[in-house]
Structure formats: structure tokens, C-alpha cells
Amino acid sequence: MPVTVIVGAQWGDEGKGKLTDALAAESALVIRAQGGNNAGHTVVVGDETYKLHLLPSGILRQETPCLITDGVAINPQVLLGEIEALQERDLPCDNLTISPRCHLILPYHIALDEGQESSQLTRIGTTKRGNGPVFADKMSRLGIRIAHLAEPDALRAALEENLTLKNPVLRGVFGHPGFEVGPLMDELLALWPDLEPFVGDPLPVVHAALEADAPILVEGAQGVLLDINFDMYPYVTSSHPGASGATLGTGIPVNRITEIIGVVKAYTTRVGVGPFPTEQSGDIADALRERGGEYGTTTGRPRRIGWLDLPLLRHACDTNGFTSLCVTKVDVLDDLETIPVCSSYLKGHDRLTEFPHTLRGWELVEPVYQQLAGWRTDTSRAAINADLPPALQTYLGRIEGATGVPVNYVSCGASREALVKRR
Ligand code: IMP
């Protein structure tokens, strides 16, 4: 049975939560592998809408065990708030296990993130959830992990060390009052009794499932173009949202992954600062933003809007080895007469064959558009491939032709049912 990884193929917000929820029905285990509560996943079940940031979208199926594994950074208050909110809606979350190796996002991480965003330093347009600083600490070997909460002495020593380094920056650079060890200890230790029942080593669970050939689903967060290694650095996140993040973050061996599904919106959105070659403004951007509900799940920020960018999608396919694609939100384009799709880039008169490695280089990129016919049909009730109109089939064929990857899923609406499996 397969290990399936779901990956955002653009800048996040592609609709991964919905596909995860659908595939979770056939999975023995669902895993959230990387990122933090910078992510926001919306799942609509009947009349109920769930907005999740840290919990795997599989949590809505109570019979399916769900893991939050080592690559995820956890803000314990946010996590407990999410658990409590689901419990109030009769979802007890008994199916959840959290790795003791997850790093903790602490108040000073958020203060540093906010400080950097509101200072004269480079503004990334982060979600201000502390992700950059927490992953910086992890790599500097200064991080504090969930396991520290069970050992107050170790927690105190780690907090002292961190505040020795962070308070001078907070106070001296950002004019923040800084933090004291005592109140932070009290705050964290007060959370531990509620968190502890969910904490356990996920590795034995993962390896038992692999041994039993049980179907495992690894849920993505953010998107490939936000990977810390991508050429649009520093306008990226601080983790690895691609397929490699799934193995790094879970302990699943690379050679056990059998399916990698890239989720791509029929158009493109981005939040935060940074290059966006196919970005649009004016009426068309406003119309698509409203029609698609393109406001951040985590921050409520209006998302930037653009056309589908095939060179970037090809990059996502090439670097992740997608075995299939899921194209989402096609219903948002239902009314358009023609739909521009970026097929290549020019720099001056020359066709670009590789991405620029500098931000200045990205500014000089000019998208070349191909105009595809719109389908002008209401797709929101499509249930099978034959329900998808011919012009939409051509659109999907254009994506398959450009990437060499089959579009096996099409999502035409927010509900759990609005997902067409083409093959
Ligand atoms: P950070 O991850 O909060 O540090 O933000 C870095 C960049 O990633 C910013 O452009 C954010 O808007 C973007 N980002 C982070 N998480 C998400 C997400 O889940 N969806 C879309 N963009 C995200």
C-alpha cells in the first residue's frame, strides 16, 4: 500500500486540506510533517467549516490516527486552542499523537518575528507566527522542544540561555521589554498537563504502519515556491514544504514514498512580499479574489492574484517528482471567456531557460502568455470526469503537456464532495 505525500505546488493556499481530508478516508495514518501555525487549512464538511493550523486535516475523521511529527514547530497555546475548539464540536482528538521532538514556538520567537517585520530590516511579509526565529534556533542548536516540558530543570536552563541571547536584541534593536524566565516557566508548565496526554514518540507508529503496508498520508503545508532553498530567497518560509520535507519531518525512508500529489490552483495566489511574475491588479484580480475567497486563513490578509505560471509549476514538478496533480478552484474561473496561462519567460528578447538567482533578476522576468478558451460552464456540481466541460479538459491537458504529470484530481468547490477523480 502506498505512502502518499500531498505537496503544495505554488505559494501555499492551494487547497491541500481538502484533498487531505478526502484521502484520509482511505488512510490508516495521517501525518503533519513540517512548518508551523503559519499554515492555515480550511476543510468544509457539510455545513461545518473547520480552520486548522497545526492539526492534520485528517483529525476530522476520528477513526484515523493522526501524528504531528518532528519537522513541525508548535506553539503550544495555539495547538491546545485548536484541540479545545474541536472538542467543543464533539471531536475529542483522541486520535492525535504529537512528537516530543517538535520545537516549541515561544513568545520571544513571535516578538522577534514581529520586530523584524516592523523594523527597517528586510520585510518578508511573514505571518508573524514566529516561524523564522524558531527554525533559526533549531538550526543553531538553541531550540526548546516539547520534551523539555517534562523536565523543568532542563526547561529553565534552556530558557535562561535563550533569553541571554534574545533579550538584548529585543530590547536594544526592537524596543521590546524582553522576557523573564519565571513567568515563561509558569506559563509553559501550566500548559503541560493538557498537552502531555497527546505526546508520544510517533516513530514506532510510523514504522509499524510501514511494516504492515498500511496506507499512510503525509499532509503538506505551505508550497514548494516558499522552500528556504528556492531562488526567491529571502521571500520564502523557513522550512521545506516540498516532498523532501515529508521524509525529513517524519522519519519515513525516502524509498518508501510511492505517491506524491502536487496540488495546484487553476490560477495563482501569493501572500507576503516577493516576486510574482504573473501577478495581476485591478478588476480581474479583485473579481478572482472575491470569487475565490482569497483571504489568508491564518492572517486574513488579501492574497495577491495572478495567472497560472507553467514554468514555476514545471519547477515544482521537477524538484518534487509529482506522480499526479490535483488542480483546485477551477470553479473560480467558470465565467471567464479566455484564460491567460504563462507558458514561458522572457528577459529582454531572450527566452529564459533557468530561473534568476537574484531578486533583481526576477524583476526583469517577463511572462509570455498563451490565451486558452474559458469553459463558461458551472462546474460546481461536477462529480465525474465526463462532467468537466471540453474547454476545461483542454486547460488540464495544457498543464499535463507542460509538466508531463497527469492531472488525476480536479476540485470544483469547497465542499468535501466537490472533488473529481479523473483516473
Ligand atoms: P513565515 O512562514 O510566517 O515566516 O512567512 C514567510 C512567507 O511564507 C510569507 O510570504 C508568508 O506569507 C508565507 N507563508 C507562510 N505560511 C504560509 C501558508 O500556509 N500559506 C501561504 N503563505 C504562507
Short mmCIF file of C-alpha atoms and ligand atoms in Angstrom, two decimals:
data_model
loop_
_atom_site.label_atom_id
_atom_site.label_comp_id
_atom_site.label_asym_id
_atom_site.label_seq_id
_atom_site.Cartn_x
_atom_site.Cartn_y
_atom_site.Cartn_z
CA MET A 1 0.00 0.00 0.00
CA PRO A 2 1.26 3.46 -0.78
CA VAL A 3 2.79 6.22 1.26
CA THR A 4 1.19 9.30 -0.25
CA VAL A 5 2.57 12.79 0.20
CA ILE A 6 0.49 15.88 -0.58
CA VAL A 7 2.55 18.92 -1.59
CA GLY A 8 1.53 22.49 -2.35
CA ALA A 9 2.90 23.20 -5.85
CA GLN A 10 2.75 27.02 -5.63
CA TRP A 11 2.98 29.53 -2.74
CA GLY A 12 0.64 27.67 -0.39
CA ASP A 13 -3.14 28.01 -0.06
CA GLU A 14 -3.70 25.61 -2.97
CA GLY A 15 -6.45 23.66 -1.20
CA LYS A 16 -4.36 20.85 0.25
CA GLY A 17 -6.55 20.49 3.34
CA LYS A 18 -9.50 19.36 1.29
CA LEU A 19 -7.54 16.70 -0.61
CA THR A 20 -6.00 15.51 2.67
CA ASP A 21 -9.45 15.21 4.20
CA ALA A 22 -10.65 13.21 1.17
CA LEU A 23 -7.66 10.85 1.06
CA ALA A 24 -7.65 10.48 4.85
CA ALA A 25 -10.79 8.37 4.41
CA GLU A 26 -8.63 5.67 2.77
CA SER A 27 -5.59 6.08 5.05
CA ALA A 28 -4.51 4.24 8.19
CA LEU A 29 -2.38 7.16 9.35
CA VAL A 30 -2.31 10.90 8.58
CA ILE A 31 0.80 12.96 9.35
CA ARG A 32 1.58 16.67 9.51
CA ALA A 33 5.31 16.82 8.83
CA GLN A 34 6.70 20.37 8.71
CA GLY A 35 6.08 24.11 9.13
CA GLY A 36 4.15 25.63 11.98
CA ASN A 37 0.95 27.54 12.61
CA ASN A 38 1.87 29.85 9.75
CA ALA A 39 -0.20 27.29 7.81
CA GLY A 40 -3.95 27.52 7.55
CA HIS A 41 -6.07 24.71 6.15
CA THR A 42 -9.79 25.01 5.56
CA VAL A 43 -11.94 21.89 5.40
CA VAL A 44 -15.67 22.08 4.71
CA VAL A 45 -17.77 19.11 5.87
CA GLY A 46 -21.49 19.58 5.17
CA ASP A 47 -22.46 22.88 6.78
CA GLU A 48 -19.40 22.91 9.02
CA THR A 49 -16.19 24.78 8.19
CA TYR A 50 -13.00 23.88 10.06
CA LYS A 51 -9.93 26.10 10.00
CA LEU A 52 -6.84 24.21 11.10
CA HIS A 53 -3.29 25.49 11.58
CA LEU A 54 -1.37 22.73 13.32
CA LEU A 55 -3.70 19.75 13.49
CA PRO A 56 -3.56 17.46 10.47
CA SER A 57 -6.71 17.80 8.36
CA GLY A 58 -7.21 14.05 8.92
CA ILE A 59 -8.20 14.83 12.52
CA LEU A 60 -11.79 15.31 11.34
CA ARG A 61 -12.02 11.54 10.78
CA GLN A 62 -11.91 10.34 14.35
CA GLU A 63 -11.15 6.73 13.47
CA THR A 64 -7.88 7.72 11.69
CA PRO A 65 -4.74 8.09 13.85
CA CYS A 66 -3.06 11.45 13.24
CA LEU A 67 0.53 12.41 14.02
CA ILE A 68 2.34 15.73 14.31
CA THR A 69 5.94 14.75 13.70
CA ASP A 70 9.42 16.14 14.30
CA GLY A 71 9.55 18.70 11.47
CA VAL A 72 6.65 20.75 12.86
CA ALA A 73 7.22 23.71 15.16
CA ILE A 74 4.45 24.02 17.73
CA ASN A 75 3.01 26.99 19.51
CA PRO A 76 1.52 25.09 22.46
CA GLN A 77 -1.21 27.64 23.17
CA VAL A 78 -2.36 27.59 19.56
CA LEU A 79 -2.34 23.80 19.45
CA LEU A 80 -4.32 23.44 22.67
CA GLY A 81 -6.75 26.11 21.46
CA GLU A 82 -7.32 24.14 18.26
CA ILE A 83 -7.83 20.90 20.16
CA GLU A 84 -10.26 22.58 22.54
CA ALA A 85 -12.21 24.14 19.66
CA LEU A 86 -12.65 20.70 18.06
CA GLN A 87 -13.56 19.11 21.38
CA GLU A 88 -16.33 21.71 21.73
CA ARG A 89 -17.60 20.46 18.36
CA ASP A 90 -17.64 16.84 19.58
CA LEU A 91 -14.31 15.84 18.04
CA PRO A 92 -12.26 14.66 21.06
CA CYS A 93 -8.91 14.41 19.18
CA ASP A 94 -8.19 11.08 20.90
CA ASN A 95 -6.62 10.06 17.58
CA LEU A 96 -3.77 12.60 17.92
CA THR A 97 -0.10 11.97 18.82
CA ILE A 98 2.48 14.76 18.98
CA SER A 99 6.22 14.15 18.78
CA PRO A 100 8.29 15.15 21.84
CA ARG A 101 10.94 16.30 19.32
CA CYS A 102 8.78 19.11 17.92
CA HIS A 103 10.32 22.50 18.63
CA LEU A 104 8.30 24.98 20.63
CA ILE A 105 7.36 28.40 19.25
CA LEU A 106 7.68 30.65 22.30
CA PRO A 107 6.62 34.26 22.90
CA TYR A 108 10.13 35.56 22.16
CA HIS A 109 10.05 33.94 18.70
CA ILE A 110 6.87 35.83 17.89
CA ALA A 111 8.29 39.09 19.30
CA LEU A 112 11.44 38.68 17.17
CA ASP A 113 9.38 37.90 14.05
CA GLU A 114 7.15 40.94 14.69
CA GLY A 115 10.19 43.08 15.47
CA GLN A 116 11.92 42.17 12.23
CA GLU A 117 8.75 42.74 10.20
CA SER A 118 8.11 46.19 11.64
CA SER A 119 11.71 47.45 11.63
CA GLN A 120 13.96 48.84 8.91
CA LEU A 121 15.20 45.31 8.20
CA THR A 122 14.02 43.41 5.12
CA ARG A 123 10.29 42.86 5.44
CA ILE A 124 9.29 39.41 4.22
CA GLY A 125 5.56 39.75 4.87
CA THR A 126 5.64 36.80 7.26
CA THR A 127 2.62 35.52 9.11
CA LYS A 128 4.31 36.82 12.31
CA ARG A 129 3.81 33.45 13.96
CA GLY A 130 7.48 33.09 14.95
CA ASN A 131 8.48 30.59 12.29
CA GLY A 132 11.72 32.19 11.12
CA PRO A 133 13.11 32.59 14.65
CA VAL A 134 12.06 29.11 15.82
CA PHE A 135 13.68 27.34 12.87
CA ALA A 136 16.77 29.56 13.25
CA ASP A 137 17.03 28.35 16.87
CA LYS A 138 16.57 24.76 15.78
CA MET A 139 19.48 25.04 13.36
CA SER A 140 21.59 26.92 15.94
CA ARG A 141 21.00 24.07 18.42
CA LEU A 142 19.33 26.50 20.81
CA GLY A 143 15.79 25.24 20.33
CA ILE A 144 13.44 24.14 23.09
CA ARG A 145 11.43 21.04 22.32
CA ILE A 146 8.19 19.58 23.67
CA ALA A 147 10.29 17.06 25.64
CA HIS A 148 11.69 19.94 27.71
CA LEU A 149 8.25 20.48 29.23
CA ALA A 150 8.58 17.19 31.13
CA GLU A 151 11.89 18.30 32.69
CA PRO A 152 11.50 21.69 34.40
CA ASP A 153 15.23 21.98 35.23
CA ALA A 154 16.24 21.48 31.61
CA LEU A 155 13.48 23.87 30.50
CA ARG A 156 14.69 26.58 32.90
CA ALA A 157 18.32 26.23 31.77
CA ALA A 158 17.33 26.40 28.10
CA LEU A 159 15.12 29.46 28.67
CA GLU A 160 17.91 31.21 30.57
CA GLU A 161 20.34 30.55 27.72
CA ASN A 162 17.87 31.78 25.12
CA LEU A 163 16.89 34.92 26.97
CA THR A 164 20.57 35.79 27.49
CA LEU A 165 20.83 35.94 23.72
CA LYS A 166 17.41 37.27 22.80
CA ASN A 167 16.65 39.95 25.38
CA PRO A 168 19.47 42.25 24.28
CA VAL A 169 18.22 42.12 20.69
CA LEU A 170 14.59 42.55 21.70
CA ARG A 171 15.40 45.48 23.96
CA GLY A 172 18.28 47.09 22.08
CA VAL A 173 17.07 46.68 18.48
CA PHE A 174 13.29 46.40 18.66
CA GLY A 175 12.48 48.41 21.82
CA HIS A 176 10.64 45.42 23.30
CA PRO A 177 10.68 44.98 27.11
CA GLY A 178 12.05 41.44 26.76
CA PHE A 179 11.02 38.33 28.72
CA GLU A 180 11.74 36.89 32.18
CA VAL A 181 12.38 33.20 32.81
CA GLY A 182 9.94 32.87 35.75
CA PRO A 183 6.70 33.92 34.01
CA LEU A 184 7.62 31.93 30.89
CA MET A 185 8.25 28.81 33.03
CA ASP A 186 4.90 29.28 34.80
CA GLU A 187 3.07 29.73 31.52
CA LEU A 188 4.62 26.67 29.90
CA LEU A 189 4.35 24.33 32.88
CA ALA A 190 0.69 25.28 33.25
CA LEU A 191 0.08 24.00 29.70
CA TRP A 192 1.87 20.70 30.17
CA PRO A 193 -0.94 18.72 31.92
CA ASP A 194 -3.25 19.42 28.96
CA LEU A 195 -0.58 18.68 26.37
CA GLU A 196 1.05 15.61 27.92
CA PRO A 197 -1.76 13.12 27.10
CA PHE A 198 -1.18 13.77 23.40
CA VAL A 199 2.62 13.46 23.46
CA GLY A 200 4.26 10.22 22.36
CA ASP A 201 7.02 9.05 20.02
CA PRO A 202 5.49 8.85 16.54
CA LEU A 203 8.36 6.82 15.05
CA PRO A 204 7.19 3.40 16.32
CA VAL A 205 3.69 4.21 14.98
CA VAL A 206 5.11 5.22 11.58
CA HIS A 207 7.35 2.18 11.32
CA ALA A 208 4.63 -0.24 12.43
CA ALA A 209 2.37 1.19 9.72
CA LEU A 210 5.16 0.82 7.13
CA GLU A 211 5.80 -2.76 8.28
CA ALA A 212 2.11 -3.56 7.94
CA ASP A 213 1.98 -1.93 4.50
CA ALA A 214 -0.80 0.30 5.78
CA PRO A 215 -1.66 3.37 3.69
CA ILE A 216 -0.01 6.47 5.11
CA LEU A 217 -0.85 10.03 4.13
CA VAL A 218 1.59 12.90 4.73
CA GLU A 219 -0.14 16.25 4.59
CA GLY A 220 1.70 19.22 3.12
CA ALA A 221 1.84 22.76 4.44
CA GLN A 222 2.80 25.91 2.51
CA GLY A 223 4.10 25.37 -1.03
CA VAL A 224 7.21 24.47 -2.99
CA LEU A 225 7.90 28.09 -4.00
CA LEU A 226 8.26 29.00 -0.32
CA ASP A 227 11.04 26.46 0.24
CA ILE A 228 14.01 28.01 2.04
CA ASN A 229 16.29 26.89 -0.82
CA PHE A 230 14.26 28.48 -3.62
CA ASP A 231 15.66 31.28 -5.80
CA MET A 232 13.21 33.83 -4.42
CA TYR A 233 15.10 33.81 -1.09
CA PRO A 234 14.63 35.64 1.28
CA TYR A 235 10.92 35.80 0.35
CA VAL A 236 10.36 32.23 1.46
CA THR A 237 9.44 30.42 4.64
CA SER A 238 11.96 28.77 6.97
CA SER A 239 11.23 25.12 6.29
CA HIS A 240 10.95 22.60 3.44
CA PRO A 241 7.36 22.46 2.17
CA GLY A 242 8.26 20.06 -0.68
CA ALA A 243 8.21 16.28 -0.76
CA SER A 244 11.65 16.11 0.87
CA GLY A 245 10.18 17.84 3.95
CA ALA A 246 7.89 14.85 4.31
CA THR A 247 10.76 12.43 4.78
CA LEU A 248 12.88 14.82 6.86
CA GLY A 249 9.96 15.64 9.08
CA THR A 250 8.53 12.17 9.65
CA GLY A 251 11.32 9.59 9.58
CA ILE A 252 9.70 7.78 6.65
CA PRO A 253 12.54 6.50 4.47
CA VAL A 254 12.69 8.20 1.07
CA ASN A 255 12.35 4.93 -0.80
CA ARG A 256 9.03 4.12 0.88
CA ILE A 257 7.20 7.06 -0.67
CA THR A 258 5.09 5.89 -3.57
CA GLU A 259 2.74 8.75 -4.45
CA ILE A 260 3.49 12.47 -4.44
CA ILE A 261 0.48 14.57 -5.32
CA GLY A 262 1.13 18.20 -6.25
CA VAL A 263 -1.81 20.47 -5.50
CA VAL A 264 -2.06 23.47 -7.80
CA LYS A 265 -4.69 26.18 -8.06
CA ALA A 266 -6.10 26.78 -11.56
CA TYR A 267 -4.66 30.29 -11.16
CA THR A 268 -2.04 31.53 -8.68
CA THR A 269 -2.07 33.35 -5.35
CA ARG A 270 0.63 34.55 -3.03
CA VAL A 271 0.63 36.29 0.34
CA GLY A 272 3.56 38.27 1.64
CA VAL A 273 6.25 40.17 -0.23
CA GLY A 274 8.37 38.80 -3.08
CA PRO A 275 8.48 38.17 -6.83
CA PHE A 276 5.26 37.07 -8.54
CA PRO A 277 5.76 37.11 -12.33
CA THR A 278 2.10 36.58 -13.35
CA GLU A 279 0.59 38.92 -10.74
CA GLN A 280 -2.50 40.89 -11.85
CA SER A 281 -4.08 44.00 -10.44
CA GLY A 282 -7.35 45.86 -10.96
CA ASP A 283 -10.76 44.41 -11.74
CA ILE A 284 -9.71 40.90 -12.71
CA ALA A 285 -7.63 40.42 -9.57
CA ASP A 286 -10.44 41.81 -7.40
CA ALA A 287 -13.02 39.59 -9.08
CA LEU A 288 -10.98 36.40 -8.67
CA ARG A 289 -10.08 37.31 -5.06
CA GLU A 290 -13.75 37.73 -4.17
CA ARG A 291 -14.94 34.71 -6.10
CA GLY A 292 -12.19 32.50 -4.68
CA GLY A 293 -12.41 33.87 -1.12
CA GLU A 294 -8.70 34.65 -1.40
CA TYR A 295 -8.01 35.96 2.08
CA GLY A 296 -5.43 34.30 4.35
CA THR A 297 -6.80 31.58 6.66
CA THR A 298 -4.17 32.50 9.25
CA THR A 299 -3.85 36.26 8.92
CA GLY A 300 -6.91 37.36 6.92
CA ARG A 301 -4.62 39.24 4.52
CA PRO A 302 -5.93 39.68 0.95
CA ARG A 303 -3.96 37.33 -1.26
CA ARG A 304 -2.16 38.61 -4.35
CA ILE A 305 -3.68 37.13 -7.52
CA GLY A 306 -2.14 36.01 -10.82
CA TRP A 307 -2.50 33.61 -13.72
CA LEU A 308 -1.24 30.05 -13.77
CA ASP A 309 2.53 30.00 -14.19
CA LEU A 310 3.68 26.89 -16.06
CA PRO A 311 7.46 27.50 -15.73
CA LEU A 312 7.06 27.63 -11.94
CA LEU A 313 4.77 24.61 -11.95
CA ARG A 314 7.29 22.68 -14.06
CA HIS A 315 9.94 23.56 -11.48
CA ALA A 316 7.68 22.24 -8.71
CA CYS A 317 7.16 19.00 -10.66
CA ASP A 318 10.86 18.60 -11.49
CA THR A 319 12.06 19.11 -7.93
CA ASN A 320 9.37 17.02 -6.23
CA GLY A 321 8.71 14.13 -8.57
CA PHE A 322 4.95 14.55 -8.51
CA THR A 323 3.23 11.35 -9.61
CA SER A 324 -0.01 13.24 -10.17
CA LEU A 325 -1.55 16.69 -9.84
CA CYS A 326 -4.72 17.93 -8.22
CA VAL A 327 -5.98 21.14 -9.86
CA THR A 328 -8.16 23.13 -7.47
CA LYS A 329 -10.60 26.02 -7.57
CA VAL A 330 -11.41 25.61 -11.26
CA ASP A 331 -14.94 26.88 -10.48
CA VAL A 332 -13.44 30.31 -9.72
CA LEU A 333 -12.62 30.62 -13.45
CA ASP A 334 -16.03 29.36 -14.64
CA ASP A 335 -17.17 32.73 -16.06
CA LEU A 336 -14.07 33.75 -17.98
CA GLU A 337 -14.14 33.92 -21.77
CA THR A 338 -10.40 33.45 -22.16
CA ILE A 339 -7.82 32.47 -19.59
CA PRO A 340 -4.20 33.56 -19.94
CA VAL A 341 -1.61 30.96 -18.91
CA CYS A 342 2.07 31.80 -18.64
CA SER A 343 3.94 29.37 -20.87
CA SER A 344 7.49 30.75 -20.65
CA TYR A 345 9.58 33.70 -19.50
CA LEU A 346 11.45 36.31 -21.50
CA LYS A 347 14.30 38.50 -20.35
CA GLY A 348 14.57 41.26 -22.96
CA HIS A 349 14.23 39.32 -26.23
CA ASP A 350 15.67 36.11 -24.88
CA ARG A 351 13.74 33.14 -23.62
CA LEU A 352 14.82 32.26 -20.10
CA THR A 353 15.91 28.70 -19.65
CA GLU A 354 16.75 28.87 -15.98
CA PHE A 355 15.41 30.90 -13.08
CA PRO A 356 17.20 34.06 -11.95
CA HIS A 357 19.20 33.66 -8.76
CA THR A 358 18.76 37.28 -7.64
CA LEU A 359 15.73 39.41 -6.83
CA ARG A 360 16.81 41.94 -9.49
CA GLY A 361 16.80 39.09 -11.99
CA TRP A 362 13.20 38.20 -11.07
CA GLU A 363 12.14 41.82 -11.62
CA LEU A 364 13.35 41.57 -15.22
CA VAL A 365 11.38 38.44 -15.99
CA GLU A 366 8.50 38.93 -18.44
CA PRO A 367 5.84 36.24 -18.64
CA VAL A 368 4.75 35.09 -22.10
CA TYR A 369 1.05 34.25 -22.11
CA GLN A 370 -0.96 31.79 -24.11
CA GLN A 371 -4.71 32.53 -24.23
CA LEU A 372 -6.83 29.47 -23.56
CA ALA A 373 -10.59 29.38 -24.11
CA GLY A 374 -12.68 29.56 -20.94
CA TRP A 375 -15.35 26.88 -20.36
CA ARG A 376 -18.16 29.25 -19.31
CA THR A 377 -19.98 26.42 -17.56
CA ASP A 378 -20.91 25.98 -13.93
CA THR A 379 -18.53 23.24 -12.77
CA SER A 380 -19.53 23.34 -9.12
CA ARG A 381 -21.67 20.21 -9.38
CA ALA A 382 -19.23 18.12 -11.43
CA ALA A 383 -18.87 14.64 -9.95
CA ILE A 384 -17.06 12.63 -12.64
CA ASN A 385 -14.56 13.43 -15.37
CA ALA A 386 -17.29 13.42 -18.05
CA ASP A 387 -18.97 16.32 -16.21
CA LEU A 388 -15.94 18.57 -16.85
CA PRO A 389 -16.53 20.70 -19.98
CA PRO A 390 -14.30 20.26 -23.08
CA ALA A 391 -12.51 23.61 -22.69
CA LEU A 392 -11.61 22.68 -19.11
CA GLN A 393 -10.31 19.33 -20.36
CA THR A 394 -8.10 21.31 -22.79
CA TYR A 395 -6.90 23.52 -19.92
CA LEU A 396 -6.00 20.45 -17.87
CA GLY A 397 -4.36 18.92 -20.94
CA ARG A 398 -2.20 22.04 -21.31
CA ILE A 399 -0.99 21.56 -17.71
CA GLU A 400 -0.29 17.88 -18.35
CA GLY A 401 1.54 18.71 -21.58
CA ALA A 402 3.74 21.31 -19.90
CA THR A 403 4.61 19.20 -16.88
CA GLY A 404 4.41 15.60 -18.06
CA VAL A 405 2.35 14.85 -14.94
CA PRO A 406 -1.25 13.56 -15.09
CA VAL A 407 -3.99 15.68 -13.54
CA ASN A 408 -5.80 12.94 -11.62
CA TYR A 409 -7.92 15.14 -9.35
CA VAL A 410 -9.92 18.29 -10.01
CA SER A 411 -11.57 20.30 -7.27
CA CYS A 412 -14.53 22.45 -8.31
CA GLY A 413 -15.74 23.81 -4.98
CA ALA A 414 -15.15 23.95 -1.26
CA SER A 415 -17.29 21.02 -0.13
CA ARG A 416 -15.93 17.55 0.62
CA GLU A 417 -17.95 16.19 -2.35
CA ALA A 418 -16.67 18.67 -4.96
CA LEU A 419 -13.67 16.58 -5.95
CA VAL A 420 -13.50 14.78 -9.30
CA LYS A 421 -11.20 11.76 -9.54
CA ARG A 422 -10.34 11.59 -13.25
CA ARG A 423 -8.34 8.38 -13.25
P1 IMP B 1 6.54 32.78 7.62
O1 IMP B 1 6.45 31.34 7.25
O2 IMP B 1 5.43 33.22 8.54
O3 IMP B 1 7.89 33.14 8.13
O4 IMP B 1 6.32 33.65 6.29
C1 IMP B 1 7.23 33.62 5.19
C2 IMP B 1 6.46 33.68 3.88
O5 IMP B 1 5.70 32.49 3.71
C3 IMP B 1 5.45 34.81 3.81
O6 IMP B 1 5.37 35.25 2.47
C4 IMP B 1 4.14 34.14 4.20
O7 IMP B 1 3.03 34.83 3.70
C5 IMP B 1 4.33 32.80 3.53
N1 IMP B 1 3.55 31.71 4.16
C6 IMP B 1 3.85 31.03 5.28
N2 IMP B 1 2.92 30.09 5.51
C7 IMP B 1 2.03 30.16 4.52
C8 IMP B 1 0.85 29.42 4.18
O8 IMP B 1 0.43 28.49 4.86
N3 IMP B 1 0.21 29.79 3.05
C9 IMP B 1 0.65 30.79 2.26
N4 IMP B 1 1.76 31.51 2.52
C10 IMP B 1 2.43 31.19 3.64
#
